[in-house]
Tab-separated table of C-alpha atoms in Angstrom:
chain	number	residue	atom	x	y	z
G	1	GLU	CA	-138.036	43.465	-15.276
G	2	GLY	CA	-138.895	42.349	-11.799
G	3	SER	CA	-141.490	42.031	-9.075
G	4	VAL	CA	-141.413	41.662	-5.298
G	5	LEU	CA	-143.886	39.826	-3.078
G	6	ARG	CA	-143.868	39.651	0.716
G	7	ALA	CA	-146.044	37.231	2.705
G	8	ASP	CA	-145.851	35.359	6.036
G	9	GLY	CA	-142.353	36.510	6.881
G	10	ARG	CA	-140.995	35.550	3.449
G	11	VAL	CA	-140.002	37.692	0.499
G	12	ARG	CA	-139.808	36.594	-3.128
G	13	ILE	CA	-138.154	38.435	-6.013
G	14	THR	CA	-138.883	37.441	-9.599
G	15	ALA	CA	-136.455	38.831	-12.180
G	16	GLN	CA	-136.258	38.395	-15.944
G	17	LEU	CA	-134.001	39.741	-18.641
G	18	LEU	CA	-135.419	40.748	-22.036
G	19	GLU	CA	-133.619	41.879	-25.168
G	20	VAL	CA	-135.430	44.691	-26.955
G	21	ALA	CA	-134.138	44.320	-30.498
G	22	PRO	CA	-134.555	41.641	-31.636
G	23	GLU	CA	-137.225	41.033	-29.017
G	24	ARG	CA	-136.511	37.841	-27.111
G	25	HIS	CA	-136.535	36.393	-23.602
G	26	LEU	CA	-133.013	35.732	-22.298
G	27	TRP	CA	-133.254	34.726	-18.649
G	28	ALA	CA	-135.602	34.451	-15.668
G	29	GLU	CA	-135.214	33.395	-12.053
G	30	ASN	CA	-137.125	33.363	-8.755
G	31	TYR	CA	-135.459	34.077	-5.410
G	32	GLU	CA	-137.081	33.511	-2.022
G	33	ARG	CA	-135.751	34.059	1.492
G	34	ASP	CA	-136.809	34.705	5.034
G	35	LEU	CA	-137.487	38.417	5.569
G	36	ARG	CA	-134.480	38.592	7.918
G	37	ASP	CA	-132.256	37.847	4.911
G	38	VAL	CA	-133.746	40.491	2.616
G	39	LEU	CA	-130.418	42.328	2.224
G	40	ALA	CA	-128.604	39.106	1.301
G	41	LEU	CA	-131.421	38.371	-1.140
G	42	GLN	CA	-130.975	41.778	-2.789
G	43	SER	CA	-127.246	41.102	-3.107
G	44	GLU	CA	-127.837	37.662	-4.639
G	45	VAL	CA	-130.186	39.103	-7.254
G	46	ALA	CA	-127.746	41.921	-8.036
G	47	ARG	CA	-124.867	39.458	-8.548
G	48	ALA	CA	-126.994	37.224	-10.765
G	49	ILE	CA	-128.138	40.089	-12.981
G	50	ALA	CA	-124.597	41.490	-13.196
G	51	GLN	CA	-123.412	38.060	-14.365
G	52	GLN	CA	-126.183	37.769	-16.954
G	53	ILE	CA	-125.468	41.162	-18.519
G	54	LYS	CA	-121.685	40.568	-18.400
G	55	VAL	CA	-120.907	43.395	-15.976
G	56	LYS	CA	-117.513	43.092	-14.285
G	57	LEU	CA	-117.821	43.927	-10.584
G	58	THR	CA	-115.030	45.798	-8.832
G	59	SER	CA	-113.458	44.206	-5.759
G	60	GLN	CA	-115.257	46.782	-3.567
G	61	GLU	CA	-118.604	45.888	-5.143
G	62	GLN	CA	-117.958	42.154	-4.713
G	63	THR	CA	-117.061	42.683	-1.055
G	64	ARG	CA	-120.142	44.794	-0.464
G	65	LEU	CA	-122.506	42.303	-2.097
G	66	ALA	CA	-120.986	39.445	-0.096
G	67	SER	CA	-121.221	41.197	3.286
G	68	ALA	CA	-124.977	41.657	3.704
G	69	ARG	CA	-125.920	40.719	7.268
G	70	PRO	CA	-129.296	39.457	8.526
G	71	VAL	CA	-131.651	42.214	9.642
G	72	ASN	CA	-134.482	42.441	12.109
G	73	PRO	CA	-137.520	42.837	9.801
G	74	ALA	CA	-139.242	45.285	12.183
G	75	ALA	CA	-136.073	47.400	12.421
G	76	HIS	CA	-135.646	47.384	8.651
G	77	GLU	CA	-139.260	48.445	8.095
G	78	ALA	CA	-139.017	51.265	10.651
G	79	TYR	CA	-135.812	52.413	8.967
G	80	LEU	CA	-137.506	52.474	5.548
G	81	ARG	CA	-140.376	54.523	6.989
G	82	GLY	CA	-137.841	56.938	8.447
G	83	ARG	CA	-136.109	57.286	5.087
G	84	ALA	CA	-139.422	58.132	3.433
G	85	TRP	CA	-140.209	60.839	6.011
G	86	LEU	CA	-136.671	62.226	5.850
G	87	HIS	CA	-136.968	63.195	2.185
G	88	SER	CA	-139.989	65.474	2.798
G	89	LEU	CA	-137.784	68.108	4.508
G	90	THR	CA	-140.398	69.680	6.758
G	91	GLU	CA	-140.319	70.114	10.536
G	92	GLY	CA	-143.052	67.523	11.054
G	93	SER	CA	-141.556	64.956	8.671
G	94	ILE	CA	-138.041	65.200	10.160
G	95	LYS	CA	-139.463	64.539	13.641
G	96	LYS	CA	-141.371	61.515	12.319
G	97	ALA	CA	-138.215	60.232	10.633
G	98	PHE	CA	-136.301	60.685	13.908
G	99	ASP	CA	-138.930	58.641	15.781
G	100	GLN	CA	-138.815	55.823	13.195
G	101	PHE	CA	-135.014	55.573	13.329
G	102	GLN	CA	-135.183	55.373	17.120
G	103	ILE	CA	-137.765	52.574	16.853
G	104	ALA	CA	-135.427	50.747	14.461
G	105	LEU	CA	-132.572	51.025	16.962
G	106	GLN	CA	-134.775	49.764	19.790
G	107	LYS	CA	-135.408	46.683	17.662
G	108	ASP	CA	-131.741	46.313	16.644
G	109	PRO	CA	-129.166	48.571	18.370
G	110	ASN	CA	-126.480	47.442	15.889
G	111	TYR	CA	-128.392	48.348	12.737
G	112	ALA	CA	-125.948	50.748	11.045
G	113	PRO	CA	-128.363	52.357	8.532
G	114	ALA	CA	-130.655	53.474	11.376
G	115	TRP	CA	-127.698	55.162	13.129
G	116	ALA	CA	-126.902	56.911	9.850
G	117	GLY	CA	-130.535	58.008	9.549
G	118	LEU	CA	-130.424	59.417	13.073
G	119	ALA	CA	-127.305	61.397	12.133
G	120	ARG	CA	-129.114	62.828	9.096
G	121	CYS	CA	-131.971	63.985	11.331
G	122	TYR	CA	-129.532	65.828	13.574
G	123	VAL	CA	-127.966	67.422	10.481
G	124	LEU	CA	-131.447	68.726	9.691
G	125	GLY	CA	-131.861	69.832	13.302
G	126	ASN	CA	-132.853	73.371	12.244
G	127	PHE	CA	-136.081	71.886	10.932
G	128	MET	CA	-136.757	70.468	14.404
G	129	GLY	CA	-135.747	73.641	16.242
G	130	VAL	CA	-132.606	71.976	17.638
G	131	ASN	CA	-129.633	74.209	18.424
G	132	PRO	CA	-126.741	73.318	16.057
G	133	GLN	CA	-124.317	73.423	19.003
G	134	GLU	CA	-126.337	70.552	20.500
G	135	ALA	CA	-127.110	68.738	17.254
G	136	VAL	CA	-123.630	68.607	15.694
G	137	PRO	CA	-121.929	66.450	18.386
G	138	LYS	CA	-124.895	64.068	18.339
G	139	ALA	CA	-124.818	63.885	14.544
G	140	LYS	CA	-121.090	63.129	14.518
G	141	GLU	CA	-121.533	60.505	17.256
G	142	ALA	CA	-124.366	58.756	15.378
G	143	ALA	CA	-122.456	58.821	12.063
G	144	ALA	CA	-119.320	57.448	13.766
G	145	LYS	CA	-121.378	54.625	15.301
G	146	ALA	CA	-122.812	53.768	11.880
G	147	ILE	CA	-119.326	53.712	10.313
G	148	GLU	CA	-118.014	51.564	13.188
G	149	LEU	CA	-120.779	49.025	12.511
G	150	ASP	CA	-120.385	49.166	8.715
G	151	GLU	CA	-117.163	50.722	7.406
G	152	GLN	CA	-118.532	50.771	3.847
G	153	GLY	CA	-121.933	52.123	4.892
G	154	ILE	CA	-122.706	54.724	2.253
G	155	GLU	CA	-125.374	56.529	4.275
G	156	ALA	CA	-123.078	56.883	7.293
G	157	HIS	CA	-120.324	58.553	5.281
G	158	LEU	CA	-122.862	60.829	3.561
G	159	ALA	CA	-124.307	61.776	6.947
G	160	LEU	CA	-120.845	62.620	8.273
G	161	ALA	CA	-120.112	64.619	5.104
G	162	SER	CA	-123.341	66.573	5.656
G	163	VAL	CA	-122.324	67.450	9.222
G	164	LEU	CA	-118.889	68.589	8.065
G	165	LEU	CA	-120.430	70.624	5.239
G	166	PHE	CA	-123.403	72.372	6.818
G	167	TYR	CA	-122.208	72.847	10.397
G	168	GLY	CA	-118.548	71.904	10.716
G	169	TRP	CA	-117.574	74.097	7.721
G	170	GLU	CA	-114.785	71.578	7.024
G	171	TRP	CA	-114.982	71.596	3.228
G	172	VAL	CA	-111.905	69.423	2.569
G	173	ARG	CA	-112.965	66.660	4.957
G	174	ALA	CA	-116.523	66.766	3.624
G	175	GLU	CA	-115.259	66.266	0.077
G	176	GLN	CA	-113.015	63.404	1.233
G	177	GLU	CA	-115.981	61.586	2.802
G	178	ILE	CA	-118.022	61.989	-0.377
G	179	ARG	CA	-115.142	60.766	-2.555
G	180	ARG	CA	-114.921	57.712	-0.285
G	181	VAL	CA	-118.591	56.985	-0.948
G	182	LEU	CA	-118.045	57.290	-4.704
G	183	ALA	CA	-115.178	54.784	-4.404
G	184	PHE	CA	-117.664	52.351	-2.836
G	185	ASN	CA	-120.385	53.140	-5.374
G	186	PRO	CA	-119.597	55.337	-8.415
G	187	ASN	CA	-123.340	55.562	-9.178
G	188	GLU	CA	-124.540	57.024	-5.868
G	189	THR	CA	-126.832	59.909	-6.858
G	190	GLU	CA	-126.916	61.592	-3.464
G	191	ALA	CA	-123.120	61.615	-3.250
G	192	TYR	CA	-122.889	63.596	-6.482
G	193	SER	CA	-125.541	66.050	-5.253
G	194	LEU	CA	-123.695	66.561	-1.979
G	195	LEU	CA	-120.372	66.876	-3.810
G	196	GLY	CA	-121.949	69.543	-6.012
G	197	THR	CA	-122.999	71.461	-2.904
G	198	VAL	CA	-119.481	71.342	-1.430
G	199	LEU	CA	-118.020	72.584	-4.719
G	200	VAL	CA	-120.565	75.437	-4.909
G	201	VAL	CA	-119.764	76.529	-1.361
G	202	VAL	CA	-116.032	76.865	-2.074
G	203	GLY	CA	-116.669	78.693	-5.351
G	204	ARG	CA	-115.840	75.871	-7.794
G	205	THR	CA	-119.169	76.391	-9.519
G	206	GLU	CA	-118.352	74.874	-12.915
G	207	GLU	CA	-117.154	71.647	-11.249
G	208	ALA	CA	-120.294	71.771	-9.108
G	209	ILE	CA	-122.512	71.927	-12.178
G	210	SER	CA	-120.777	68.839	-13.591
G	211	ALA	CA	-121.364	66.932	-10.330
G	212	HIS	CA	-125.049	67.901	-10.244
G	213	MET	CA	-125.436	66.976	-13.914
G	214	ARG	CA	-124.058	63.528	-13.065
G	215	ALA	CA	-126.632	63.183	-10.274
G	216	VAL	CA	-129.467	64.097	-12.649
G	217	SER	CA	-128.215	61.661	-15.296
G	218	LEU	CA	-128.162	58.857	-12.697
G	219	ASP	CA	-131.654	59.658	-11.395
G	220	PRO	CA	-133.579	61.732	-13.967
G	221	LEU	CA	-136.793	61.545	-11.917
G	222	SER	CA	-135.262	62.935	-8.711
G	223	VAL	CA	-136.782	66.346	-8.051
G	224	ASN	CA	-134.119	67.161	-5.448
G	225	ALA	CA	-131.285	66.413	-7.896
G	226	SER	CA	-132.973	68.458	-10.601
G	227	VAL	CA	-133.537	71.464	-8.310
G	228	SER	CA	-129.944	71.252	-7.062
G	229	LEU	CA	-128.635	71.459	-10.626
G	230	GLY	CA	-130.812	74.523	-11.263
G	231	ARG	CA	-129.506	76.103	-8.091
G	232	ALA	CA	-125.891	75.438	-9.155
G	233	TYR	CA	-126.558	77.314	-12.417
G	234	TYR	CA	-127.995	80.149	-10.305
G	235	PHE	CA	-124.874	80.381	-8.115
G	236	ALA	CA	-122.737	80.361	-11.289
G	237	ARG	CA	-124.772	83.359	-12.554
G	238	ARG	CA	-125.948	81.267	-15.527
G	239	TYR	CA	-129.518	82.418	-15.043
G	240	ASP	CA	-131.084	81.325	-18.350
G	241	GLU	CA	-129.888	77.766	-17.783
G	242	ALA	CA	-131.077	77.935	-14.175
G	243	VAL	CA	-134.585	78.902	-15.299
G	244	GLU	CA	-134.675	76.104	-17.865
G	245	GLN	CA	-133.514	73.485	-15.354
G	246	LEU	CA	-135.823	74.629	-12.539
G	247	ARG	CA	-138.793	74.504	-14.909
G	248	LYS	CA	-137.854	70.875	-15.648
G	249	ALA	CA	-137.788	70.178	-11.906
G	250	ILE	CA	-141.238	71.735	-11.456
G	251	ASP	CA	-142.531	69.617	-14.347
G	252	LEU	CA	-141.453	66.562	-12.333
G	253	ASN	CA	-143.366	67.815	-9.285
G	254	PRO	CA	-145.488	70.980	-9.612
G	255	ASN	CA	-145.891	71.013	-5.812
G	256	ASP	CA	-142.189	71.214	-5.014
G	257	ARG	CA	-141.894	74.513	-3.144
G	258	TRP	CA	-138.093	74.698	-3.442
G	259	GLY	CA	-138.307	74.495	-7.225
G	260	HIS	CA	-140.717	77.451	-7.283
G	261	PHE	CA	-138.672	79.376	-4.698
G	262	PHE	CA	-135.341	79.091	-6.524
G	263	LEU	CA	-137.063	79.865	-9.823
G	264	ALA	CA	-138.453	83.029	-8.183
G	265	ILE	CA	-135.084	84.319	-6.988
G	266	THR	CA	-133.539	83.500	-10.372
G	267	TYR	CA	-136.203	85.620	-12.076
G	268	GLU	CA	-135.390	88.346	-9.553
G	269	GLN	CA	-131.746	88.345	-10.649
G	270	GLN	CA	-132.958	88.702	-14.251
G	271	GLU	CA	-135.135	91.637	-13.110
G	272	LYS	CA	-138.261	89.812	-14.302
G	273	PHE	CA	-140.179	91.002	-11.279
G	274	ASP	CA	-143.660	89.928	-12.366
G	275	ASP	CA	-142.390	86.351	-12.827
G	276	PHE	CA	-140.556	86.671	-9.503
G	277	ALA	CA	-143.745	87.678	-7.652
G	278	ARG	CA	-145.768	84.869	-9.261
G	279	GLU	CA	-143.282	82.098	-8.445
G	280	LEU	CA	-142.633	83.412	-4.940
G	281	ALA	CA	-146.364	83.341	-4.223
G	282	ARG	CA	-146.539	79.741	-5.442
G	283	ALA	CA	-143.575	78.746	-3.278
G	284	MET	CA	-145.043	80.370	-0.169
G	285	ALA	CA	-148.434	78.750	-0.767
G	286	LEU	CA	-146.695	75.356	-0.590
G	287	GLY	CA	-144.825	76.212	2.629
G	288	PRO	CA	-145.427	74.514	5.991
G	289	ASN	CA	-145.860	77.702	8.010
G	290	PRO	CA	-149.242	79.511	8.208
G	291	ASP	CA	-147.418	82.834	7.769
G	292	TYR	CA	-146.193	81.594	4.406
G	293	ILE	CA	-149.736	80.773	3.312
G	294	LYS	CA	-150.877	84.272	4.247
G	295	LEU	CA	-147.861	85.716	2.466
G	296	SER	CA	-148.738	83.867	-0.741
G	297	GLU	CA	-152.077	85.702	-0.836
G	298	GLU	CA	-150.560	89.145	-0.212
G	299	ILE	CA	-147.657	89.032	-2.676
G	300	PRO	CA	-149.618	89.295	-5.969
G	301	LYS	CA	-151.683	92.177	-4.570
G	302	ALA	CA	-148.566	93.984	-3.346
G	303	TYR	CA	-146.846	93.653	-6.690
G	304	ALA	CA	-149.935	94.776	-8.616
G	305	GLN	CA	-150.318	97.849	-6.417
G	306	GLY	CA	-146.662	98.703	-5.869
G	307	SER	CA	-143.288	97.400	-6.877
G	308	HIS	CA	-140.678	94.740	-6.376
G	309	ALA	CA	-139.566	96.502	-3.172
G	310	GLU	CA	-143.142	96.402	-1.874
G	311	VAL	CA	-143.148	92.619	-2.286
G	312	LEU	CA	-139.960	92.428	-0.225
G	313	ARG	CA	-141.545	94.572	2.478
G	314	ILE	CA	-144.533	92.222	2.651
G	315	TRP	CA	-142.075	89.340	2.909
G	316	GLU	CA	-140.202	91.111	5.710
G	317	LYS	CA	-143.399	91.663	7.690
G	318	SER	CA	-144.309	87.984	7.584
G	319	TRP	CA	-140.841	86.515	7.998
G	320	GLU	CA	-139.205	88.556	10.739
G	321	PRO	CA	-141.306	87.170	13.640
G	322	TYR	CA	-140.629	83.636	12.379
G	323	ALA	CA	-136.911	84.352	11.913
G	324	ALA	CA	-136.653	85.652	15.474
G	325	ARG	CA	-137.385	82.145	16.780
G	326	SER	CA	-135.826	80.068	13.983
G	327	ARG	CA	-132.065	79.868	13.480
G	328	ALA	CA	-132.629	78.565	9.965
G	329	GLN	CA	-134.096	81.901	8.873
G	330	ALA	CA	-131.339	84.283	10.022
G	331	SER	CA	-129.434	84.026	6.730
G	332	SER	CA	-132.689	84.465	4.785
G	333	MET	CA	-133.403	87.720	6.628
G	334	ALA	CA	-129.872	88.923	5.846
G	335	ILE	CA	-130.441	88.270	2.152
G	336	LEU	CA	-133.796	90.032	2.283
G	337	TYR	CA	-132.282	93.213	3.736
G	338	ALA	CA	-129.380	93.052	1.281
G	339	ARG	CA	-131.932	93.042	-1.551
G	340	LEU	CA	-133.627	96.063	-0.007
G	341	GLY	CA	-130.286	97.884	0.154
G	342	GLU	CA	-130.312	98.039	3.973
G	343	LYS	CA	-126.707	97.034	4.450
G	344	GLU	CA	-126.461	97.594	8.208
G	345	ARG	CA	-129.458	95.381	8.978
G	346	ALA	CA	-128.280	92.824	6.433
G	347	MET	CA	-124.868	92.585	8.111
G	348	ASN	CA	-126.414	92.311	11.579
G	349	TRP	CA	-128.492	89.342	10.424
G	350	LEU	CA	-125.528	87.785	8.601
G	351	GLU	CA	-123.375	87.958	11.714
G	352	ARG	CA	-126.194	86.417	13.733
G	353	ALA	CA	-126.515	83.676	11.103
G	354	PHE	CA	-122.794	83.019	11.472
G	355	ARG	CA	-123.009	82.783	15.272
G	356	GLU	CA	-126.004	80.446	15.118
G	357	ARG	CA	-124.612	78.415	12.205
G	358	SER	CA	-127.733	79.083	10.176
G	359	ARG	CA	-127.776	76.451	7.444
G	360	ALA	CA	-127.689	78.753	4.404
G	361	ILE	CA	-124.756	80.842	5.699
G	362	ILE	CA	-122.378	78.451	3.914
G	363	TYR	CA	-123.359	79.983	0.541
G	364	VAL	CA	-122.105	83.465	1.486
G	365	LYS	CA	-119.141	83.230	-0.924
G	366	VAL	CA	-121.334	82.688	-4.008
G	367	GLU	CA	-124.847	84.044	-3.253
G	368	PRO	CA	-125.668	86.645	-5.964
G	369	GLN	CA	-128.136	88.442	-3.689
G	370	LEU	CA	-125.257	89.417	-1.381
G	371	ASP	CA	-123.147	91.047	-4.111
G	372	GLY	CA	-124.099	94.512	-2.850
G	373	LEU	CA	-122.331	93.770	0.454
G	374	ARG	CA	-119.029	92.422	-0.868
G	375	SER	CA	-117.151	95.727	-0.532
G	376	ASP	CA	-118.200	96.112	3.121
G	377	PRO	CA	-115.285	95.397	5.534
G	378	ARG	CA	-117.646	93.523	7.890
G	379	PHE	CA	-118.712	91.286	5.034
G	380	GLN	CA	-115.098	90.644	4.015
G	381	ALA	CA	-114.225	89.760	7.599
G	382	LEU	CA	-117.161	87.378	7.746
């Protein structure tokens, strides 16, 4: 058990160790440092607790815990704010994260985690309307700077792996970067999630499921990890397990739009079209774009009055204007037309998605909704 208190430029951590059965108090200690030394303080507490519970640290872990450098408190706080915004994954939140990381670097230009955060923002450049051709070099440059400043910086290697995965399409190098992170820290949840994504993309879906399961076991309350596992089941065509897992993710956060969205398309593959329409409406209602909100109101009516295809037509009407100005949506439009059986339009959008490096194009090898195109020579060439 522990508590943290910050006051007047100082930070204090109180930690105690309790045995549950038989119930008894084993150890307690207070640690206090200047706020500039907060990272060293965290390392000291970690070493002390590891010693008390008889954990043997690897040489990499010992090196990492011993290498914490002083930080500028204002830079560290701006970085933490950026991290919080980054996880929201909306256009507005990514821009706010970007601004906070830049503030951190103004305070301390050599603060490696802030450089890594900046790289992650560029990786998510589609959310900010940034052209991938412009964003990728900047992302690689920021990640390289972070690694130069801290060779064992986990976030920097994960940022570089993300660039290689989503935009560089260098699957082998991406996996190597992630494996390097896991050598530094075998319990890094995000590394397992990213590894699972790489393995899905190259068609190693059963290995991907194992990686995502590891991420969920390390952080059972992570909605993103839980949704990613459900999505891996979906790509493996294990739809019943996908539904079960995505429902668990939604239980963790009923307002997670990605959980509802992936549950919807899983129901669609099972031909449970009433469930599909319901979950799609919920996902759209939670979306950041006003067109999505409008769509969420029209979908139930369309399904009640028509069919599954009518729902897709409503979706097309609302999405196409948005897709025309958003590179991120080109692959989504391709999938939509593939589901409608309009192969020519689907292929045109897929080829555009390829040219623009639309984020979701990397799943083309395994996406069930594209199965109707797999015999097409253009698809095979792509």
